[in-house]
Coordinates of C-alpha atoms and ligand atoms in Angstrom, one line a residue:
Chain A
M191 CA -19.5 17.1 -12.6
S192 CA -16.5 17.9 -14.8
V193 CA -15.6 16.3 -18.1
H194 CA -12.1 16.0 -19.4
D195 CA -10.2 15.3 -22.6
I196 CA -7.6 12.5 -22.0
T197 CA -5.1 10.6 -24.0
L198 CA -4.3 7.0 -23.3
T199 CA -2.0 4.7 -25.1
V200 CA -3.7 1.3 -25.0
N201 CA -1.9 -1.7 -26.3
G202 CA 0.4 0.6 -28.3
R203 CA -2.4 2.6 -29.9
K204 CA -3.0 6.2 -28.9
V205 CA -6.6 7.1 -28.2
R206 CA -8.2 10.4 -27.3
L207 CA -11.4 10.3 -25.2
T208 CA -13.7 12.7 -23.4
V209 CA -14.5 11.2 -20.0
K210 CA -16.6 12.2 -17.0
S211 CA -14.7 12.6 -13.7
N212 CA -16.4 9.6 -12.2
E213 CA -15.9 7.3 -15.1
L214 CA -13.7 4.3 -14.3
L215 CA -10.8 3.1 -16.4
L216 CA -12.2 -0.5 -16.5
N217 CA -15.5 0.7 -17.9
V218 CA -13.7 2.9 -20.5
L219 CA -11.6 -0.1 -21.6
R220 CA -14.6 -2.5 -21.8
D221 CA -17.5 -0.3 -22.9
R222 CA -15.8 2.3 -25.1
L223 CA -12.7 0.6 -26.4
L224 CA -14.4 -2.8 -26.5
L225 CA -11.4 -4.4 -24.8
T226 CA -13.2 -7.0 -22.6
G227 CA -10.2 -8.8 -21.4
A228 CA -10.0 -7.0 -18.1
K229 CA -13.1 -8.1 -16.0
Y230 CA -15.3 -6.6 -13.4
G231 CA -15.0 -8.9 -10.4
C232 CA -15.4 -7.3 -6.9
G233 CA -15.0 -3.6 -7.8
I234 CA -13.0 -3.0 -4.6
G235 CA -9.5 -4.1 -5.3
E236 CA -9.7 -7.5 -3.7
C237 CA -9.9 -10.0 -6.6
G238 CA -7.6 -8.8 -9.4
A239 CA -9.9 -9.7 -12.3
C240 CA -9.5 -6.1 -13.6
T241 CA -5.7 -6.0 -13.5
V242 CA -3.9 -4.2 -16.4
L243 CA -0.4 -2.9 -16.9
H244 CA 0.5 0.7 -16.4
G245 CA 3.9 0.8 -18.0
R246 CA 5.3 -2.4 -16.6
E247 CA 3.4 -2.3 -13.3
C248 CA 0.1 -4.1 -12.6
V249 CA -2.7 -1.9 -11.3
L250 CA -6.4 -2.4 -10.8
S251 CA -8.5 -0.7 -13.4
C252 CA -11.8 -1.1 -11.5
F253 CA -11.0 1.7 -9.1
I254 CA -8.9 4.1 -11.1
P255 CA -10.9 7.0 -12.5
A256 CA -10.0 7.2 -16.2
V257 CA -9.2 10.9 -15.9
C258 CA -6.4 9.9 -13.4
A259 CA -4.9 7.7 -16.0
D260 CA -4.5 10.6 -18.5
G261 CA -1.2 10.1 -20.4
W262 CA -0.7 6.5 -19.2
E263 CA 0.5 3.6 -21.3
I264 CA -1.8 0.7 -20.6
T265 CA -1.6 -2.9 -21.7
T266 CA -4.6 -5.3 -21.4
A267 CA -4.5 -9.0 -22.0
E268 CA -5.4 -8.3 -25.7
G269 CA -2.2 -6.4 -26.1
L270 CA 0.2 -9.1 -25.0
S271 CA 0.3 -11.1 -28.2
K272 CA 2.4 -9.7 -31.1
D273 CA 1.5 -10.3 -34.7
G274 CA -0.9 -13.1 -33.8
K275 CA 1.7 -14.9 -31.7
L276 CA 1.0 -15.4 -28.0
S277 CA 3.4 -13.9 -25.5
V278 CA 5.7 -16.2 -23.5
V279 CA 3.4 -16.0 -20.5
Q280 CA 0.3 -16.7 -22.5
Q281 CA 1.8 -19.7 -24.3
A282 CA 3.0 -21.1 -20.9
Y283 CA -0.6 -20.7 -19.6
V284 CA -1.9 -22.7 -22.6
D285 CA 0.8 -25.4 -22.4
K286 CA 0.3 -25.9 -18.6
A287 CA -3.5 -25.8 -19.0
A288 CA -3.5 -23.1 -16.4
I289 CA -7.0 -22.0 -17.4
Q290 CA -10.3 -23.3 -16.0
C291 CA -13.4 -21.1 -16.3
G292 CA -11.1 -18.3 -17.7
F293 CA -12.6 -15.4 -15.8
C294 CA -9.5 -14.6 -13.8
T295 CA -7.1 -15.5 -16.6
P296 CA -6.6 -12.1 -18.2
G297 CA -5.8 -10.6 -14.8
M298 CA -3.6 -13.5 -13.9
V299 CA -1.7 -13.4 -17.2
I300 CA -1.1 -9.6 -16.7
A301 CA 0.0 -10.0 -13.1
S302 CA 2.4 -12.8 -14.2
T303 CA 3.8 -10.6 -16.9
A304 CA 4.4 -7.8 -14.4
L305 CA 6.1 -10.3 -12.0
L306 CA 8.5 -11.4 -14.7
Y307 CA 9.3 -7.8 -15.6
E308 CA 10.1 -7.1 -12.0
N309 CA 11.8 -10.5 -11.2
P310 CA 12.7 -12.7 -14.2
E311 CA 13.6 -15.7 -12.0
P312 CA 11.0 -15.8 -9.2
D313 CA 10.9 -18.8 -6.9
E314 CA 7.6 -20.5 -5.9
A315 CA 7.2 -18.4 -2.7
E316 CA 7.6 -15.2 -4.8
I317 CA 5.1 -16.3 -7.3
K318 CA 2.6 -17.2 -4.7
D319 CA 3.1 -13.9 -2.9
Y320 CA 2.5 -12.0 -6.2
F321 CA -0.8 -13.9 -6.7
R322 CA -2.0 -12.6 -3.3
G323 CA -4.1 -10.0 -5.2
N324 CA -5.5 -12.3 -7.9
Y325 CA -8.2 -14.7 -7.0
C326 CA -9.2 -17.8 -8.9
R327 CA -12.5 -19.1 -7.9
C328 CA -11.8 -22.4 -9.6
T329 CA -8.7 -22.5 -7.4
G330 CA -6.5 -23.5 -10.3
Y331 CA -3.4 -21.9 -8.8
A332 CA -1.0 -24.9 -9.0
A333 CA -1.1 -24.9 -12.8
M334 CA -0.7 -21.1 -12.9
I335 CA 2.4 -21.2 -10.7
E336 CA 3.8 -23.9 -13.0
A337 CA 3.0 -21.7 -16.0
V338 CA 5.0 -18.8 -14.5
K339 CA 7.9 -21.1 -13.8
V340 CA 7.8 -22.4 -17.4
A341 CA 7.6 -18.8 -18.8
A342 CA 10.6 -17.8 -16.7
M343 CA 12.6 -20.8 -17.8
R344 CA 11.8 -20.3 -21.5
M345 CA 12.8 -16.6 -21.2
K346 CA 16.1 -17.7 -19.7
E347 CA 16.8 -20.5 -22.2
R348 CA 16.2 -18.2 -25.1
G349 CA 18.2 -15.5 -23.6
C350 CA 15.2 -13.2 -24.2
D351 CA 15.2 -9.8 -22.8
D352 CA 12.1 -8.6 -21.2
E353 CA 11.0 -6.7 -24.2
E354 CA 9.8 -10.0 -25.5
L355 CA 7.6 -10.9 -22.6
Chain B
M288 CA -24.4 -0.9 -3.6
N289 CA -23.0 -1.2 -7.2
T290 CA -19.3 -1.3 -7.2
M291 CA -19.1 -1.4 -11.0
I292 CA -19.4 2.4 -11.2
I293 CA -19.0 5.5 -9.1
E294 CA -22.4 6.9 -8.7
Q295 CA -21.4 10.1 -7.1
E296 CA -20.7 13.1 -9.2
F297 CA -17.8 15.5 -8.5
E298 CA -15.4 17.9 -10.0
Y299 CA -11.9 16.7 -10.8
V300 CA -8.9 18.9 -10.4
K301 CA -5.2 18.1 -10.9
P302 CA -2.9 20.9 -9.7
G303 CA 0.5 21.1 -11.2
S304 CA 2.2 22.8 -8.3
L305 CA 2.1 22.8 -4.5
F306 CA 1.1 26.4 -4.5
E307 CA -1.9 25.7 -6.8
A308 CA -2.9 22.7 -4.6
L309 CA -2.9 24.8 -1.4
D310 CA -5.0 27.4 -3.1
I311 CA -7.6 24.8 -4.2
L312 CA -7.8 23.5 -0.6
A313 CA -8.2 26.9 0.8
Q314 CA -10.9 27.9 -1.7
T315 CA -13.0 24.8 -2.4
N316 CA -15.5 23.2 -0.1
N317 CA -15.6 19.5 0.4
V318 CA -12.5 18.7 -1.7
K319 CA -11.0 15.3 -1.1
I320 CA -7.4 14.5 -1.9
Y321 CA -6.7 11.6 -4.3
A322 CA -3.2 10.1 -3.9
G323 CA -3.6 6.4 -5.0
G324 CA -7.3 6.2 -4.4
T325 CA -7.2 2.7 -2.9
D326 CA -9.0 3.9 0.2
L327 CA -10.9 6.9 -1.3
I328 CA -12.4 5.2 -4.3
V329 CA -13.4 2.1 -2.3
K330 CA -15.2 4.4 0.1
L331 CA -16.8 6.3 -2.7
K332 CA -18.2 3.1 -4.1
T333 CA -19.2 1.4 -0.9
S334 CA -20.3 4.0 1.6
G335 CA -20.4 7.2 -0.3
I336 CA -18.6 10.3 1.1
N337 CA -19.4 13.9 1.2
M338 CA -17.3 15.2 -1.7
D339 CA -17.8 17.9 -4.2
A340 CA -14.4 17.8 -5.7
M341 CA -11.5 15.4 -6.0
M342 CA -8.0 16.8 -6.1
D343 CA -5.4 14.5 -7.7
I344 CA -1.9 15.2 -6.2
N345 CA 0.0 13.1 -8.7
G346 CA 1.0 16.2 -10.8
I347 CA 2.9 17.9 -8.0
P348 CA 6.6 17.1 -8.4
E349 CA 7.7 17.6 -4.8
L350 CA 5.2 15.1 -3.5
S351 CA 6.7 12.3 -5.7
E352 CA 10.2 12.7 -4.3
L353 CA 11.9 10.0 -2.2
T354 CA 15.2 11.2 -0.9
A355 CA 17.8 10.2 1.6
S356 CA 18.4 13.2 3.9
G357 CA 21.5 14.2 5.9
G358 CA 22.7 11.6 8.4
N359 CA 20.9 8.7 6.6
G360 CA 17.4 9.9 7.3
L361 CA 14.7 9.5 4.7
V362 CA 12.2 12.0 3.3
I363 CA 9.2 10.5 1.6
G364 CA 6.8 12.6 -0.5
S365 CA 3.2 12.0 0.2
A366 CA 2.4 10.8 -3.3
V367 CA 5.2 8.3 -3.5
K368 CA 3.8 4.8 -4.2
L369 CA 4.1 2.1 -1.6
S370 CA 5.9 -0.2 -4.0
R371 CA 8.6 2.4 -4.7
I372 CA 9.2 2.9 -1.0
E373 CA 9.5 -0.9 -0.4
K374 CA 12.1 -1.1 -3.2
H375 CA 14.3 1.7 -1.8
P376 CA 17.5 0.0 -0.4
A377 CA 17.6 2.3 2.7
V378 CA 14.1 1.2 3.7
K379 CA 15.0 -2.5 3.8
S380 CA 18.3 -1.9 5.5
N381 CA 17.6 1.0 8.0
Y382 CA 13.8 0.9 8.5
S383 CA 13.2 -2.9 8.4
A384 CA 10.0 -2.7 10.4
L385 CA 8.5 -0.2 7.9
F386 CA 9.7 -2.6 5.1
E387 CA 8.0 -5.5 6.8
A388 CA 4.8 -3.5 7.2
L389 CA 4.8 -2.5 3.5
M390 CA 5.4 -6.1 2.4
S391 CA 2.5 -7.2 4.5
M392 CA 0.0 -4.8 2.9
A393 CA -2.6 -5.8 0.3
S394 CA -1.2 -7.0 -3.0
V395 CA 1.4 -5.7 -5.5
S396 CA -1.2 -4.0 -7.6
V397 CA -2.6 -2.1 -4.6
R398 CA 0.9 -1.2 -3.5
N399 CA 1.6 0.1 -7.1
M400 CA -1.3 2.5 -6.6
G401 CA -1.4 3.3 -2.8
T402 CA 0.8 5.8 -1.0
L403 CA 2.3 6.2 2.5
G404 CA 0.6 9.6 2.7
G405 CA -2.7 8.0 2.0
N406 CA -2.2 5.2 4.5
L407 CA -1.5 7.7 7.2
A408 CA -4.0 10.4 6.2
N409 CA -6.8 7.8 6.0
A410 CA -6.1 7.3 9.7
S411 CA -7.5 3.8 10.0
P412 CA -6.7 2.1 13.4
A413 CA -5.4 -0.7 11.2
A414 CA -3.1 1.4 9.0
D415 CA 0.0 -0.9 8.8
T416 CA 2.6 1.8 8.2
A417 CA 1.4 3.9 11.2
G418 CA 3.3 1.8 13.9
P419 CA 6.6 1.8 12.1
V420 CA 6.4 5.5 11.3
I421 CA 5.6 6.2 15.0
C422 CA 8.4 4.0 16.3
Y423 CA 11.0 5.5 13.9
K424 CA 10.0 9.0 15.3
G425 CA 8.5 10.0 11.9
I426 CA 7.5 13.6 11.5
L427 CA 4.5 14.5 9.2
E428 CA 4.8 17.8 7.4
L429 CA 1.4 19.5 6.9
M430 CA 1.2 22.5 4.6
S431 CA -1.4 25.1 4.0
R432 CA -1.5 28.6 2.7
S433 CA -1.0 29.8 6.2
G434 CA 2.2 27.8 6.7
I435 CA 3.9 24.6 7.6
R436 CA 3.3 22.4 10.7
E437 CA 5.4 19.5 11.7
V438 CA 3.5 16.9 13.6
P439 CA 5.2 13.9 15.3
A440 CA 3.5 10.7 14.0
E441 CA 2.5 9.7 17.5
D442 CA 0.3 12.9 17.8
F443 CA -1.1 12.7 14.3
F444 CA -3.8 10.2 14.9
I445 CA -6.9 11.4 16.8
S446 CA -9.6 8.7 16.3
S447 CA -10.8 6.3 13.7
G448 CA -10.6 8.1 10.4
V449 CA -9.7 11.4 12.0
S450 CA -6.1 12.9 11.9
A451 CA -4.5 16.2 12.8
I452 CA -4.9 17.4 9.2
R453 CA -7.1 20.4 8.8
P454 CA -9.4 20.6 5.7
D455 CA -7.1 23.3 4.2
E456 CA -4.0 21.3 4.8
L457 CA -2.0 18.9 2.7
L458 CA 0.2 16.2 4.0
T459 CA 3.3 16.9 2.0
R460 CA 6.2 14.8 3.3
I461 CA 7.0 12.1 5.9
K462 CA 10.4 12.5 7.4
L463 CA 12.2 9.6 9.1
P464 CA 15.2 10.6 11.1
A465 CA 18.4 8.5 10.9
V466 CA 18.5 5.3 12.9
N467 CA 21.3 4.9 15.5
K468 CA 23.5 1.9 15.4
N469 CA 22.7 -1.1 17.6
T470 CA 19.1 -0.7 16.8
G471 CA 16.7 -3.6 16.1
A472 CA 13.1 -3.4 14.9
K473 CA 10.2 -5.7 14.2
F474 CA 6.7 -5.3 12.8
I475 CA 4.3 -8.2 13.2
K476 CA 0.7 -8.4 12.1
T477 CA -1.8 -11.1 12.3
G478 CA -4.6 -11.6 9.8
R479 CA -6.6 -14.4 8.4
V480 CA -4.4 -14.5 5.3
K481 CA -1.1 -12.7 4.8
S482 CA -2.5 -9.6 3.1
D483 CA -5.5 -9.1 5.3
I484 CA -6.3 -6.0 7.2
A485 CA -4.7 -6.6 10.7
K486 CA -6.6 -8.3 13.5
V487 CA -3.9 -6.7 15.5
S488 CA -0.4 -5.5 14.7
F489 CA 2.6 -4.6 16.8
T490 CA 5.8 -2.6 16.1
V491 CA 8.9 -2.2 18.3
V492 CA 12.2 -0.4 17.7
I493 CA 14.8 -1.0 20.3
E494 CA 18.2 0.7 20.7
R495 CA 20.7 -1.4 22.7
E496 CA 23.6 -0.4 24.9
G497 CA 25.4 -3.6 26.1
S498 CA 22.8 -5.7 27.8
K499 CA 20.5 -2.7 28.5
I500 CA 17.8 -1.0 26.6
K501 CA 19.0 2.4 25.7
S502 CA 15.7 3.5 24.2
C503 CA 12.6 1.7 23.0
R504 CA 9.5 2.7 21.1
A505 CA 6.5 0.4 20.7
A506 CA 3.1 0.9 18.9
A507 CA 0.0 -1.2 18.4
G508 CA -2.4 -1.3 15.5
S509 CA -6.1 -2.4 15.5
A510 CA -5.8 -2.2 19.2
A511 CA -7.8 1.0 19.9
A512 CA -9.7 3.7 18.0
K513 CA -6.4 4.8 16.4
P514 CA -2.9 3.5 15.9
V515 CA -1.3 4.0 19.3
Y516 CA 2.2 4.8 20.6
L517 CA 2.6 2.9 23.8
R518 CA 4.4 5.8 25.5
T519 CA 4.5 4.7 29.2
V520 CA 5.5 1.2 28.4
S521 CA 8.2 2.4 26.0
E522 CA 9.6 4.9 28.4
S523 CA 9.6 2.6 31.4
L524 CA 11.9 0.2 29.5
K525 CA 14.7 2.7 29.2
G526 CA 17.8 1.6 31.0
R527 CA 16.4 -1.9 31.9
I528 CA 18.4 -5.1 31.3
M529 CA 16.6 -7.1 28.7
T530 CA 15.4 -10.4 30.0
R531 CA 12.7 -12.9 29.1
E532 CA 10.9 -12.0 32.3
L533 CA 10.9 -8.4 31.4
I534 CA 9.3 -9.2 28.0
T535 CA 6.6 -11.3 29.7
E536 CA 5.9 -8.6 32.2
T537 CA 5.8 -5.9 29.5
V538 CA 3.5 -7.7 27.1
D539 CA 1.0 -8.3 30.0
R540 CA 1.1 -4.6 30.7
I541 CA 0.5 -3.9 27.0
A542 CA -2.5 -6.2 26.9
G543 CA -3.9 -4.3 29.9
I544 CA -3.5 -0.9 28.3
I545 CA -4.9 -1.4 24.8
E546 CA -8.6 -0.8 24.1
P547 CA -9.5 -3.0 21.2
I548 CA -13.0 -3.5 19.9
D549 CA -15.1 -6.4 18.7
D550 CA -15.6 -6.3 14.9
Q551 CA -16.0 -8.6 11.9
R552 CA -12.3 -9.5 12.1
T553 CA -12.2 -10.7 15.6
T554 CA -13.1 -10.0 19.2
A555 CA -11.5 -7.5 21.7
E556 CA -10.8 -10.4 24.1
Y557 CA -8.9 -12.3 21.4
R558 CA -7.0 -9.2 20.4
K559 CA -5.7 -8.8 24.0
E560 CA -4.5 -12.4 23.9
L561 CA -3.0 -12.1 20.5
I562 CA -1.0 -9.0 21.2
K563 CA 0.8 -10.7 24.0
V564 CA 2.1 -13.3 21.6
I565 CA 3.1 -11.1 18.8
A566 CA 4.6 -8.4 21.1
A567 CA 6.7 -11.0 22.9
D568 CA 7.9 -12.3 19.5
A569 CA 8.6 -8.8 18.3
F570 CA 10.5 -7.8 21.4
S571 CA 12.8 -10.8 21.3
K572 CA 13.4 -10.5 17.5
A573 CA 14.1 -6.8 17.6
W574 CA 16.5 -7.4 20.5
S575 CA 18.4 -10.0 18.7
L576 CA 18.5 -7.8 15.6
S577 CA 20.0 -5.1 17.7
G578 CA 22.8 -7.5 18.5
G579 CA 21.6 -8.3 22.0
K580 CA 21.4 -11.7 23.7
L581 CA 18.3 -12.7 25.6
I582 CA 18.8 -13.9 29.1
Ligands
FAD883 C1 -7.7 -4.7 -1.4 C2 -7.1 -3.8 -0.5 C3 -6.2 -4.2 0.5 C4 -5.7 -3.3 1.5 N1 -4.8 -3.8 2.4 C5 -4.3 -3.0 3.3 C6 -3.4 -3.5 4.3 O1 -3.1 -4.7 4.3 N2 -2.9 -2.6 5.2 C7 -3.3 -1.3 5.2 O2 -2.8 -0.6 6.1 N3 -4.1 -0.8 4.2 C8 -4.6 -1.6 3.3 N4 -5.4 -1.1 2.3 C9 -5.8 0.3 2.4 C10 -5.0 1.2 1.4 O3 -4.5 0.5 0.3 C11 -3.8 1.9 2.1 O4 -4.3 2.6 3.2 C12 -3.1 2.9 1.1 O5 -1.9 3.2 1.6 C13 -3.9 4.2 0.9 O6 -3.1 5.1 0.1 P1 -3.8 5.8 -1.2 O7 -2.7 6.7 -1.8 O8 -4.4 4.9 -2.1 O9 -4.9 6.7 -0.4 P2 -6.1 7.5 -1.0 O10 -7.3 6.6 -1.2 O11 -5.7 8.3 -2.2 O12 -6.4 8.5 0.2 C14 -6.8 8.0 1.5 C15 -7.3 9.1 2.4 O13 -6.3 10.0 2.7 C16 -6.5 11.3 2.2 N5 -5.2 11.8 1.7 C17 -4.4 11.1 0.8 N6 -3.3 11.8 0.6 C18 -3.3 12.9 1.3 C19 -2.4 14.0 1.5 N7 -1.2 14.1 0.9 N8 -2.8 15.0 2.4 C20 -4.0 14.9 3.0 N9 -4.9 13.9 2.9 C21 -4.6 12.9 2.0 C22 -7.5 11.1 1.1 O14 -8.3 12.3 0.9 C23 -8.4 10.0 1.7 O15 -9.3 10.4 2.6 C24 -6.0 -2.0 1.4 C25 -6.8 -1.5 0.4 C26 -7.4 -2.4 -0.6 C27 -8.2 -1.9 -1.6

């Protein structure tokens, strides 16, 4: 088995780590960097609980070997708020009570953020399509769809650019 | 089975050039290629595979290129992510059946990771891009230290999980030739929910000349041990006037030819019924997209 020195930028902070070739990004984030936002759900890419941002794109940290993410900029749910203030998407989730048990929420919030980066004015069908890869066992999708709509509307009203997502 | 970790141990290598990658393939035993890992890592976790080393191909510049080629063709590097392909304007406009297949796959997150090369090289009978790549006369470029081979997509698939790639070879590029005008195409797949692995899928690309079929290529997914090009059916349609009766007759023939299996997704019998419905739908939609009227 090989070991590798890698550098990740996680939530804006650069970290250097030595990882084994079979160590997964999710486990590095949770167990070594103590960022427990991203969750272990199914482990095989079906449920989306482990979703994180790679740059501005959502990816599944449960099946990315950490060594393959060398050099990446990663954002987890913990990195969305700035100076103690929730991001537009997070605030919309709170305001729409789009959270039930909360297990899927970090992945949902990350996926919603990726959607708005890609498409600042998604319609309902586009939102639903984006949520194809994120399961909510409480089935609280209706409120989440509303939350994404509200976040998109607030961004537009404020004339925010997507840097502020 | 613990999908929280990868139990298996292996060496990790990330070549920075094509030359280096081909050397590694030639000299290392049991090396598996990692493009997006969405098939490979799942298999490592769930069934385990015989692998001593994993070679990450994301550091090889040529494999991440997506370029329009002469005469409006497209050349897609094997490490280009599915989501980048689906966003390329030429894919939506010229290769609409490939676009439809891509959009039907998995979820955005999986498409941000997975590649076209991986979908083809994995050689699943259900690989959604296989049908469109076959019907658009795609050519797969395979490279090794001993040279380059160009394999037509229809000859690439051998059986479930087995392709024409030799262990010392790398799939480097997928080439799609330009599409002639008056061409219409359709990809249809059925699953339990939209992003499911197909119960059965069907692709057709039709080139029209007046009321006649100038050429036609049809392929079926999850309908046999590999993605299949329906050669005899496709060739027999050449020069025929397109009618509703012809479609009915053709889809019955297709249902007779395919060799589906019973599995957890559905039964062989149901697949044979289902393909008639989706193939008829695909034929009529592709024909109208080519500018033809159905009589
Ligand atoms: C939740 C989920 C849903 C999915 N849904 C679908 C779906 O709807 N339709 C569908 O078709 N697929 C689906 N897939 C399967 C998978 O995402 C696709 O097949 C994807 O395109 C694989 O690409 P990859 O780059 O991730 O492949 P990898 O996992 O990196 O590679 C797959 C195989 O091909 C080999 N390989 C990869 N690149 C090369 C190369 N350049 N040369 C030689 N060999 C190579 C690898 O060694 C490996 O054996 C799904 C997967 C998941 C996890």
